[in-house]
PDB file of C-alpha atoms in Angstrom:
ATOM      1  CA  MET A   1      -3.981  10.928  14.551  1.00  0.00           C
ATOM      2  CA  ALA A   2      -5.888   7.605  13.528  1.00  0.00           C
ATOM      3  CA  ASN A   3      -3.963   4.657  11.718  1.00  0.00           C
ATOM      4  CA  GLU A   4      -4.505   4.600   7.891  1.00  0.00           C
ATOM      5  CA  THR A   5      -5.997   1.874   6.133  1.00  0.00           C
ATOM      6  CA  LEU A   6      -4.928   1.042   2.609  1.00  0.00           C
ATOM      7  CA  SER A   7      -5.889  -1.804  -0.019  1.00  0.00           C
ATOM      8  CA  LEU A   8      -2.923  -2.765  -1.958  1.00  0.00           C
ATOM      9  CA  HIS A   9      -3.000  -4.809  -5.002  1.00  0.00           C
ATOM     10  CA  ILE A  10       0.153  -7.098  -5.858  1.00  0.00           C
ATOM     11  CA  SER A  11       0.936  -8.671  -8.981  1.00  0.00           C
ATOM     12  CA  GLY A  12       3.022 -12.167  -8.865  1.00  0.00           C
ATOM     13  CA  MET A  13       1.279 -13.823  -6.320  1.00  0.00           C
ATOM     14  CA  HIS A  14       0.425 -17.281  -7.976  1.00  0.00           C
ATOM     15  CA  CYS A  15       0.635 -19.762  -4.572  1.00  0.00           C
ATOM     16  CA  ALA A  16       0.002 -20.086  -0.972  1.00  0.00           C
ATOM     17  CA  ALA A  17       3.794 -19.788  -0.313  1.00  0.00           C
ATOM     18  CA  CYS A  18       3.360 -16.378  -1.907  1.00  0.00           C
ATOM     19  CA  VAL A  19       1.439 -15.229   0.902  1.00  0.00           C
ATOM     20  CA  GLY A  20       3.959 -16.320   3.270  1.00  0.00           C
ATOM     21  CA  HIS A  21       6.635 -14.246   1.278  1.00  0.00           C
ATOM     22  CA  VAL A  22       4.537 -11.039   0.768  1.00  0.00           C
ATOM     23  CA  GLU A  23       3.560 -10.841   4.617  1.00  0.00           C
ATOM     24  CA  LYS A  24       7.326 -11.517   5.316  1.00  0.00           C
ATOM     25  CA  ALA A  25       8.250  -8.615   3.045  1.00  0.00           C
ATOM     26  CA  LEU A  26       5.622  -6.057   4.475  1.00  0.00           C
ATOM     27  CA  ARG A  27       6.565  -6.735   8.152  1.00  0.00           C
ATOM     28  CA  ARG A  28       9.563  -4.995   7.333  1.00  0.00           C
ATOM     29  CA  VAL A  29       7.885  -1.690   6.053  1.00  0.00           C
ATOM     30  CA  PRO A  30       8.519   1.245   8.590  1.00  0.00           C
ATOM     31  CA  GLY A  31       5.247   2.126   9.870  1.00  0.00           C
ATOM     32  CA  LEU A  32       2.996  -1.053   9.204  1.00  0.00           C
ATOM     33  CA  VAL A  33       0.740  -1.986  11.908  1.00  0.00           C
ATOM     34  CA  LYS A  34      -1.186  -5.087  10.468  1.00  0.00           C
ATOM     35  CA  ALA A  35      -1.086  -6.944   6.882  1.00  0.00           C
ATOM     36  CA  GLU A  36      -3.897  -9.357   5.673  1.00  0.00           C
ATOM     37  CA  VAL A  37      -2.859 -10.710   2.235  1.00  0.00           C
ATOM     38  CA  GLN A  38      -5.466 -12.261   0.105  1.00  0.00           C
ATOM     39  CA  LEU A  39      -4.165 -14.714  -2.586  1.00  0.00           C
ATOM     40  CA  THR A  40      -7.448 -14.944  -4.321  1.00  0.00           C
ATOM     41  CA  GLU A  41      -8.003 -11.203  -4.625  1.00  0.00           C
ATOM     42  CA  HIS A  42      -3.972 -10.482  -4.980  1.00  0.00           C
ATOM     43  CA  ARG A  43      -4.353  -7.893  -2.619  1.00  0.00           C
ATOM     44  CA  ALA A  44      -3.109  -7.055   0.994  1.00  0.00           C
ATOM     45  CA  GLN A  45      -5.110  -5.047   3.179  1.00  0.00           C
ATOM     46  CA  LEU A  46      -2.743  -2.932   5.389  1.00  0.00           C
ATOM     47  CA  GLU A  47      -3.005  -0.814   8.255  1.00  0.00           C
ATOM     48  CA  LEU A  48      -0.049   2.056   8.829  1.00  0.00           C
ATOM     49  CA  LEU A  49       0.704   4.501  11.092  1.00  0.00           C
ATOM     50  CA  PRO A  50       0.577   8.146   9.897  1.00  0.00           C
ATOM     51  CA  GLY A  51       3.478   9.306   8.010  1.00  0.00           C
ATOM     52  CA  TRP A  52       4.136   6.104   5.955  1.00  0.00           C
ATOM     53  CA  GLN A  53       5.966   6.388   2.867  1.00  0.00           C
ATOM     54  CA  THR A  54       5.045   4.317  -0.490  1.00  0.00           C
ATOM     55  CA  GLN A  55       8.383   4.142  -1.512  1.00  0.00           C
ATOM     56  CA  HIS A  56       9.018   1.620   1.383  1.00  0.00           C
ATOM     57  CA  LEU A  57       5.788  -0.347   0.451  1.00  0.00           C
ATOM     58  CA  VAL A  58       6.914  -0.705  -3.180  1.00  0.00           C
ATOM     59  CA  GLN A  59      10.412  -1.457  -2.192  1.00  0.00           C
ATOM     60  CA  ALA A  60      10.013  -4.274  -0.188  1.00  0.00           C
ATOM     61  CA  LEU A  61       7.507  -6.065  -2.187  1.00  0.00           C
ATOM     62  CA  HIS A  62       9.846  -5.568  -5.345  1.00  0.00           C
ATOM     63  CA  GLU A  63      13.013  -6.898  -3.348  1.00  0.00           C
ATOM     64  CA  ALA A  64      10.711  -9.900  -2.441  1.00  0.00           C
ATOM     65  CA  GLY A  65      10.211 -10.531  -6.395  1.00  0.00           C
ATOM     66  CA  TYR A  66       6.443  -8.867  -6.560  1.00  0.00           C
ATOM     67  CA  GLU A  67       5.036  -5.825  -7.726  1.00  0.00           C
ATOM     68  CA  ALA A  68       2.724  -3.007  -6.462  1.00  0.00           C
ATOM     69  CA  PRO A  69       1.175  -1.945  -9.966  1.00  0.00           C
ATOM     70  CA  LEU A  70       1.149   2.155 -10.188  1.00  0.00           C
ATOM     71  CA  SER A  71      -0.728   4.908 -12.194  1.00  0.00           C
ATOM     72  CA  SER A  72       0.796   8.004 -13.620  1.00  0.00           C
ATOM     73  CA  ALA A  73      -0.710  11.254 -13.665  1.00  0.00           C
ATOM     74  CA  THR A  74       0.013  14.547 -15.252  1.00  0.00           C
ATOM     75  CA  LEU A  75      -1.182  18.034 -13.371  1.00  0.00           C
ATOM     76  CA  TRP A  76      -1.044  21.320 -14.844  1.00  0.00           C
ATOM     77  CA  VAL A  77       0.077  23.756 -12.399  1.00  0.00           C
ATOM     78  CA  GLU A  78      -0.742  27.794 -12.431  1.00  0.00           C
ATOM     79  CA  GLY A  79       1.532  30.162 -10.947  1.00  0.00           C
ATOM     80  CA  LEU A  80       4.329  28.263 -11.225  1.00  0.00           C
ATOM     81  CA  ARG A  81       7.134  30.664 -12.291  1.00  0.00           C
ATOM     82  CA  GLU A  82      10.353  30.220 -10.615  1.00  0.00           C
ATOM     83  CA  ALA A  83      12.596  27.408  -9.923  1.00  0.00           C
ATOM     84  CA  THR A  84      12.782  28.203  -6.182  1.00  0.00           C
ATOM     85  CA  GLU A  85       9.049  27.492  -5.968  1.00  0.00           C
ATOM     86  CA  LEU A  86       9.830  23.993  -7.143  1.00  0.00           C
ATOM     87  CA  PRO A  87      10.778  22.438  -3.554  1.00  0.00           C
ATOM     88  CA  ARG A  88       7.666  23.415  -1.932  1.00  0.00           C
ATOM     89  CA  LEU A  89       5.405  21.959  -4.668  1.00  0.00           C
ATOM     90  CA  GLU A  90       7.579  18.787  -4.620  1.00  0.00           C
ATOM     91  CA  ALA A  91       7.136  18.459  -1.075  1.00  0.00           C
ATOM     92  CA  ALA A  92       3.534  19.044  -0.815  1.00  0.00           C
ATOM     93  CA  LEU A  93       3.032  16.162  -3.501  1.00  0.00           C
ATOM     94  CA  GLN A  94       5.444  13.885  -2.262  1.00  0.00           C
ATOM     95  CA  ALA A  95       3.473  13.921   1.089  1.00  0.00           C
ATOM     96  CA  VAL A  96       0.134  12.706  -0.129  1.00  0.00           C
ATOM     97  CA  PRO A  97      -0.319   9.156   0.860  1.00  0.00           C
ATOM     98  CA  GLY A  98       0.342   6.948  -2.093  1.00  0.00           C
ATOM     99  CA  VAL A  99       2.589   9.113  -4.174  1.00  0.00           C
ATOM    100  CA  LEU A 100       5.921   7.382  -4.878  1.00  0.00           C
ATOM    101  CA  SER A 101       7.703  10.121  -7.323  1.00  0.00           C
ATOM    102  CA  VAL A 102       7.185  13.757  -8.687  1.00  0.00           C
ATOM    103  CA  SER A 103       8.738  15.194 -11.436  1.00  0.00           C
ATOM    104  CA  VAL A 104       7.971  19.064 -12.210  1.00  0.00           C
ATOM    105  CA  ASN A 105       8.708  20.476 -15.410  1.00  0.00           C
ATOM    106  CA  LEU A 106       9.126  24.333 -15.046  1.00  0.00           C
ATOM    107  CA  ALA A 107       9.066  25.268 -18.700  1.00  0.00           C
ATOM    108  CA  GLN A 108       5.753  23.375 -19.262  1.00  0.00           C
ATOM    109  CA  GLY A 109       4.023  24.217 -15.650  1.00  0.00           C
ATOM    110  CA  SER A 110       3.440  20.720 -15.188  1.00  0.00           C
ATOM    111  CA  VAL A 111       3.998  17.878 -12.870  1.00  0.00           C
ATOM    112  CA  ARG A 112       4.600  14.252 -13.631  1.00  0.00           C
ATOM    113  CA  LEU A 113       3.531  11.467 -11.055  1.00  0.00           C
ATOM    114  CA  GLN A 114       3.637   7.783  -9.899  1.00  0.00           C
ATOM    115  CA  ALA A 115       1.345   6.860  -7.471  1.00  0.00           C
ATOM    116  CA  LEU A 116      -0.587   3.793  -6.120  1.00  0.00           C
ATOM    117  CA  PRO A 117      -4.063   3.498  -8.252  1.00  0.00           C
ATOM    118  CA  SER A 118      -6.060   4.023  -5.094  1.00  0.00           C
ATOM    119  CA  THR A 119      -4.767   7.325  -4.434  1.00  0.00           C
ATOM    120  CA  PRO A 120      -7.138  10.133  -4.721  1.00  0.00           C
ATOM    121  CA  ALA A 121      -6.555  12.775  -7.356  1.00  0.00           C
ATOM    122  CA  ALA A 122      -8.226  15.069  -5.501  1.00  0.00           C
ATOM    123  CA  SER A 123      -6.035  14.621  -2.569  1.00  0.00           C
ATOM    124  CA  LEU A 124      -3.050  15.878  -5.442  1.00  0.00           C
ATOM    125  CA  LEU A 125      -4.988  18.730  -6.199  1.00  0.00           C
ATOM    126  CA  THR A 126      -5.631  19.992  -2.459  1.00  0.00           C
ATOM    127  CA  ALA A 127      -2.237  19.359  -1.769  1.00  0.00           C
ATOM    128  CA  ALA A 128      -0.998  21.654  -4.803  1.00  0.00           C
ATOM    129  CA  GLN A 129      -3.554  24.096  -3.614  1.00  0.00           C
ATOM    130  CA  ALA A 130      -2.087  24.213   0.400  1.00  0.00           C
ATOM    131  CA  ALA A 131       1.118  24.756  -1.319  1.00  0.00           C
ATOM    132  CA  GLY A 132      -0.180  27.989  -2.805  1.00  0.00           C
ATOM    133  CA  PHE A 133      -0.828  26.581  -6.242  1.00  0.00           C
ATOM    134  CA  ARG A 134      -3.786  26.113  -8.454  1.00  0.00           C
ATOM    135  CA  ALA A 135      -4.074  22.757 -10.372  1.00  0.00           C
ATOM    136  CA  SER A 136      -5.684  20.804 -12.689  1.00  0.00           C
ATOM    137  CA  LEU A 137      -5.628  16.826 -13.693  1.00  0.00           C
ATOM    138  CA  GLN A 138      -4.420  16.595 -17.601  1.00  0.00           C
ATOM    139  CA  SER A 139      -4.381  12.914 -17.797  1.00  0.00           C
ATOM    140  CA  LEU A 140      -4.333   9.881 -15.590  1.00  0.00           C
ATOM    141  CA  SER A 141      -3.049   6.255 -16.869  1.00  0.00           C
ATOM    142  CA  GLY A 142      -3.312   3.066 -15.263  1.00  0.00           C
ATOM    143  CA  GLY A 143      -6.217   3.651 -13.115  1.00  0.00           C
ATOM    144  CA  GLU A 144      -8.261   0.422 -14.503  1.00  0.00           C
ATOM    145  CA  ASP A 145      -8.504  -2.520 -11.738  1.00  0.00           C
ATOM    146  CA  PRO A 146      -4.982  -3.932 -11.953  1.00  0.00           C
ATOM    147  CA  LEU A 147      -6.531  -7.459 -10.882  1.00  0.00           C
ATOM    148  CA  ALA A 148      -8.484  -6.848 -14.001  1.00  0.00           C
ATOM    149  CA  ALA A 149      -5.792  -6.014 -16.011  1.00  0.00           C
ATOM    150  CA  GLU A 150      -3.655  -8.853 -14.988  1.00  0.00           C
ATOM    151  CA  GLN A 151      -6.553 -11.425 -15.478  1.00  0.00           C
ATOM    152  CA  ALA A 152      -7.173 -10.034 -18.836  1.00  0.00           C
ATOM    153  CA  GLY A 153      -3.387 -11.054 -19.829  1.00  0.00           C
ATOM    154  CA  LEU A 154      -3.349 -14.271 -18.086  1.00  0.00           C
ATOM    155  CA  ARG A 155      -6.408 -15.088 -20.417  1.00  0.00           C
ATOM    156  CA  ARG A 156      -4.707 -13.772 -23.872  1.00  0.00           C
ATOM    157  CA  ASP A 157      -1.573 -15.920 -22.658  1.00  0.00           C
ATOM    158  CA  LEU A 158      -3.659 -18.744 -22.274  1.00  0.00           C
ATOM    159  CA  LEU A 159      -5.105 -18.580 -25.596  1.00  0.00           C
ATOM    160  CA  LEU A 160      -1.671 -18.056 -27.017  1.00  0.00           C
ATOM    161  CA  ALA A 161      -0.799 -21.257 -25.261  1.00  0.00           C
ATOM    162  CA  TRP A 162      -3.494 -23.203 -26.653  1.00  0.00           C
ATOM    163  CA  ALA A 163      -3.180 -22.180 -30.204  1.00  0.00           C
ATOM    164  CA  ALA A 164       0.660 -23.309 -30.375  1.00  0.00           C
ATOM    165  CA  THR A 165      -0.004 -26.561 -28.271  1.00  0.00           C
ATOM    166  CA  LEU A 166      -3.173 -27.850 -30.124  1.00  0.00           C
ATOM    167  CA  PRO A 167      -1.127 -28.863 -33.282  1.00  0.00           C
ATOM    168  CA  LEU A 168       1.424 -30.907 -31.085  1.00  0.00           C
ATOM    169  CA  LEU A 169      -1.762 -32.655 -29.458  1.00  0.00           C
ATOM    170  CA  LEU A 170      -4.098 -32.964 -32.332  1.00  0.00           C
ATOM    171  CA  PRO A 171      -1.645 -35.919 -33.777  1.00  0.00           C
ATOM    172  CA  MET A 172      -2.160 -37.970 -30.810  1.00  0.00           C
ATOM    173  CA  VAL A 173      -5.979 -37.929 -31.214  1.00  0.00           C
ATOM    174  CA  GLY A 174      -5.446 -39.946 -34.953  1.00  0.00           C
ATOM    175  CA  MET A 175      -2.914 -42.593 -32.965  1.00  0.00           C
ATOM    176  CA  PRO A 176      -5.743 -45.194 -31.561  1.00  0.00           C
ATOM    177  CA  PHE A 177      -7.379 -44.834 -35.386  1.00  0.00           C
ATOM    178  CA  GLY A 178      -3.893 -45.784 -36.669  1.00  0.00           C
ATOM    179  CA  ILE A 179      -3.222 -42.229 -38.175  1.00  0.00           C
ATOM    180  CA  HIS A 180       0.351 -41.598 -37.298  1.00  0.00           C
ATOM    181  CA  TRP A 181       1.046 -37.988 -38.562  1.00  0.00           C
ATOM    182  CA  HIS A 182       3.302 -35.790 -36.627  1.00  0.00           C
ATOM    183  CA  LEU A 183       4.795 -32.129 -37.417  1.00  0.00           C
ATOM    184  CA  PRO A 184       8.673 -32.011 -38.214  1.00  0.00           C
ATOM    185  CA  ALA A 185      10.966 -31.975 -35.183  1.00  0.00           C
ATOM    186  CA  TRP A 186      11.652 -28.405 -36.120  1.00  0.00           C
ATOM    187  CA  ALA A 187       8.366 -27.392 -36.047  1.00  0.00           C
ATOM    188  CA  GLN A 188       7.751 -28.964 -32.696  1.00  0.00           C
ATOM    189  CA  THR A 189      10.440 -27.187 -31.349  1.00  0.00           C
ATOM    190  CA  LEU A 190       9.544 -23.905 -32.612  1.00  0.00           C
ATOM    191  CA  LEU A 191       5.925 -24.214 -31.240  1.00  0.00           C
ATOM    192  CA  ALA A 192       7.017 -25.663 -27.690  1.00  0.00           C
ATOM    193  CA  GLY A 193       9.569 -22.791 -27.745  1.00  0.00           C
ATOM    194  CA  PHE A 194       7.117 -19.987 -28.318  1.00  0.00           C
ATOM    195  CA  VAL A 195       4.658 -21.727 -25.613  1.00  0.00           C
ATOM    196  CA  LEU A 196       7.897 -21.509 -22.698  1.00  0.00           C
ATOM    197  CA  VAL A 197       8.767 -17.845 -23.953  1.00  0.00           C
ATOM    198  CA  VAL A 198       5.802 -16.001 -24.778  1.00  0.00           C
ATOM    199  CA  PRO A 199       2.683 -16.793 -22.682  1.00  0.00           C
ATOM    200  CA  GLY A 200       5.323 -18.432 -20.426  1.00  0.00           C
ATOM    201  CA  ARG A 201       7.274 -15.159 -19.591  1.00  0.00           C
ATOM    202  CA  ARG A 202       4.991 -14.228 -16.810  1.00  0.00           C
ATOM    203  CA  LEU A 203       5.728 -17.566 -15.131  1.00  0.00           C
ATOM    204  CA  LEU A 204       9.562 -17.455 -15.708  1.00  0.00           C
ATOM    205  CA  GLY A 205      10.163 -13.825 -14.645  1.00  0.00           C
ATOM    206  CA  SER A 206       8.084 -14.584 -11.654  1.00  0.00           C
ATOM    207  CA  ALA A 207      10.333 -17.790 -10.638  1.00  0.00           C
ATOM    208  CA  TRP A 208      13.641 -15.797 -11.457  1.00  0.00           C
ATOM    209  CA  ARG A 209      12.304 -12.850  -9.156  1.00  0.00           C
ATOM    210  CA  THR A 210      11.768 -14.905  -6.368  1.00  0.00           C
ATOM    211  CA  LEU A 211      14.675 -16.791  -6.719  1.00  0.00           C
ATOM    212  CA  ARG A 212      16.616 -13.786  -6.880  1.00  0.00           C
ATOM    213  CA  ALA A 213      14.955 -12.672  -3.513  1.00  0.00           C
ATOM    214  CA  GLY A 214      15.787 -15.820  -2.065  1.00  0.00           C
ATOM    215  CA  ALA A 215      12.028 -17.010  -1.556  1.00  0.00           C
ATOM    216  CA  PRO A 216      11.518 -19.162  -4.217  1.00  0.00           C
ATOM    217  CA  GLY A 217       7.872 -20.765  -4.744  1.00  0.00           C
ATOM    218  CA  MET A 218       5.709 -22.914  -6.943  1.00  0.00           C
ATOM    219  CA  ASP A 219       6.392 -20.898 -10.202  1.00  0.00           C
ATOM    220  CA  LEU A 220      10.299 -21.791  -9.966  1.00  0.00           C
ATOM    221  CA  LEU A 221       9.357 -25.620  -9.600  1.00  0.00           C
ATOM    222  CA  VAL A 222       7.189 -25.445 -12.644  1.00  0.00           C
ATOM    223  CA  SER A 223       9.502 -23.443 -14.546  1.00  0.00           C
ATOM    224  CA  LEU A 224      12.064 -26.162 -13.825  1.00  0.00           C
ATOM    225  CA  GLY A 225       9.874 -28.751 -15.103  1.00  0.00           C
ATOM    226  CA  ALA A 226       8.980 -26.662 -18.084  1.00  0.00           C
ATOM    227  CA  LEU A 227      12.518 -26.213 -19.057  1.00  0.00           C
ATOM    228  CA  ARG A 228      13.536 -29.979 -18.329  1.00  0.00           C
ATOM    229  CA  SER A 229      10.949 -30.936 -20.643  1.00  0.00           C
ATOM    230  CA  GLU A 230      11.830 -28.587 -23.320  1.00  0.00           C
ATOM    231  CA  GLU A 231      15.212 -30.356 -23.330  1.00  0.00           C
ATOM    232  CA  HIS A 232      13.980 -33.166 -24.270  1.00  0.00           C
TER     233      HIS A 232
END
């Protein structure tokens, strides 16, 4: 069988050092032949041996402080009547490349799955049919472009940060003209704390994850600088 290719979105990469950390983590994944990590695209192009398992990829990235966004899908399954049929259906769906987890609800005749966004819905339906069941897609969430969603979140955080920072910067504009006015100290503290905790939560979270994984990067340095500034 020919090797399989996979384009995998990775969240949490913000600097060149992250590329090395991700590549090192991916090299530990069983079945990986080659990995090319693209920082600007927040993506890795992978070549994998047949039979690779999604949980190994997701776990390796998570342990290194990064995440692979997942999609959720719900299938209606006809002909699912006995508990003894569950293992056959679960095994068939779990074997589909890109599927991370499968949960079958016998009473409702439905299956809840978590999978990589690149997993085709047709592959899930074909796998169910091969196991002796007729399935249809009820719902699919998280199928939007993960990079676009992440960039939209970053833009939203940037706007929030600017909105809270401008009241701190504007008084400085008047200083050359002899205008000396500042917000009360408590208001300055609240605004600075808001920027650090709300828009800055991505940075702090990424710094903590990479530190916990033993692979600190630029996020940690920036976070330490921001926290040090907040003390003053």
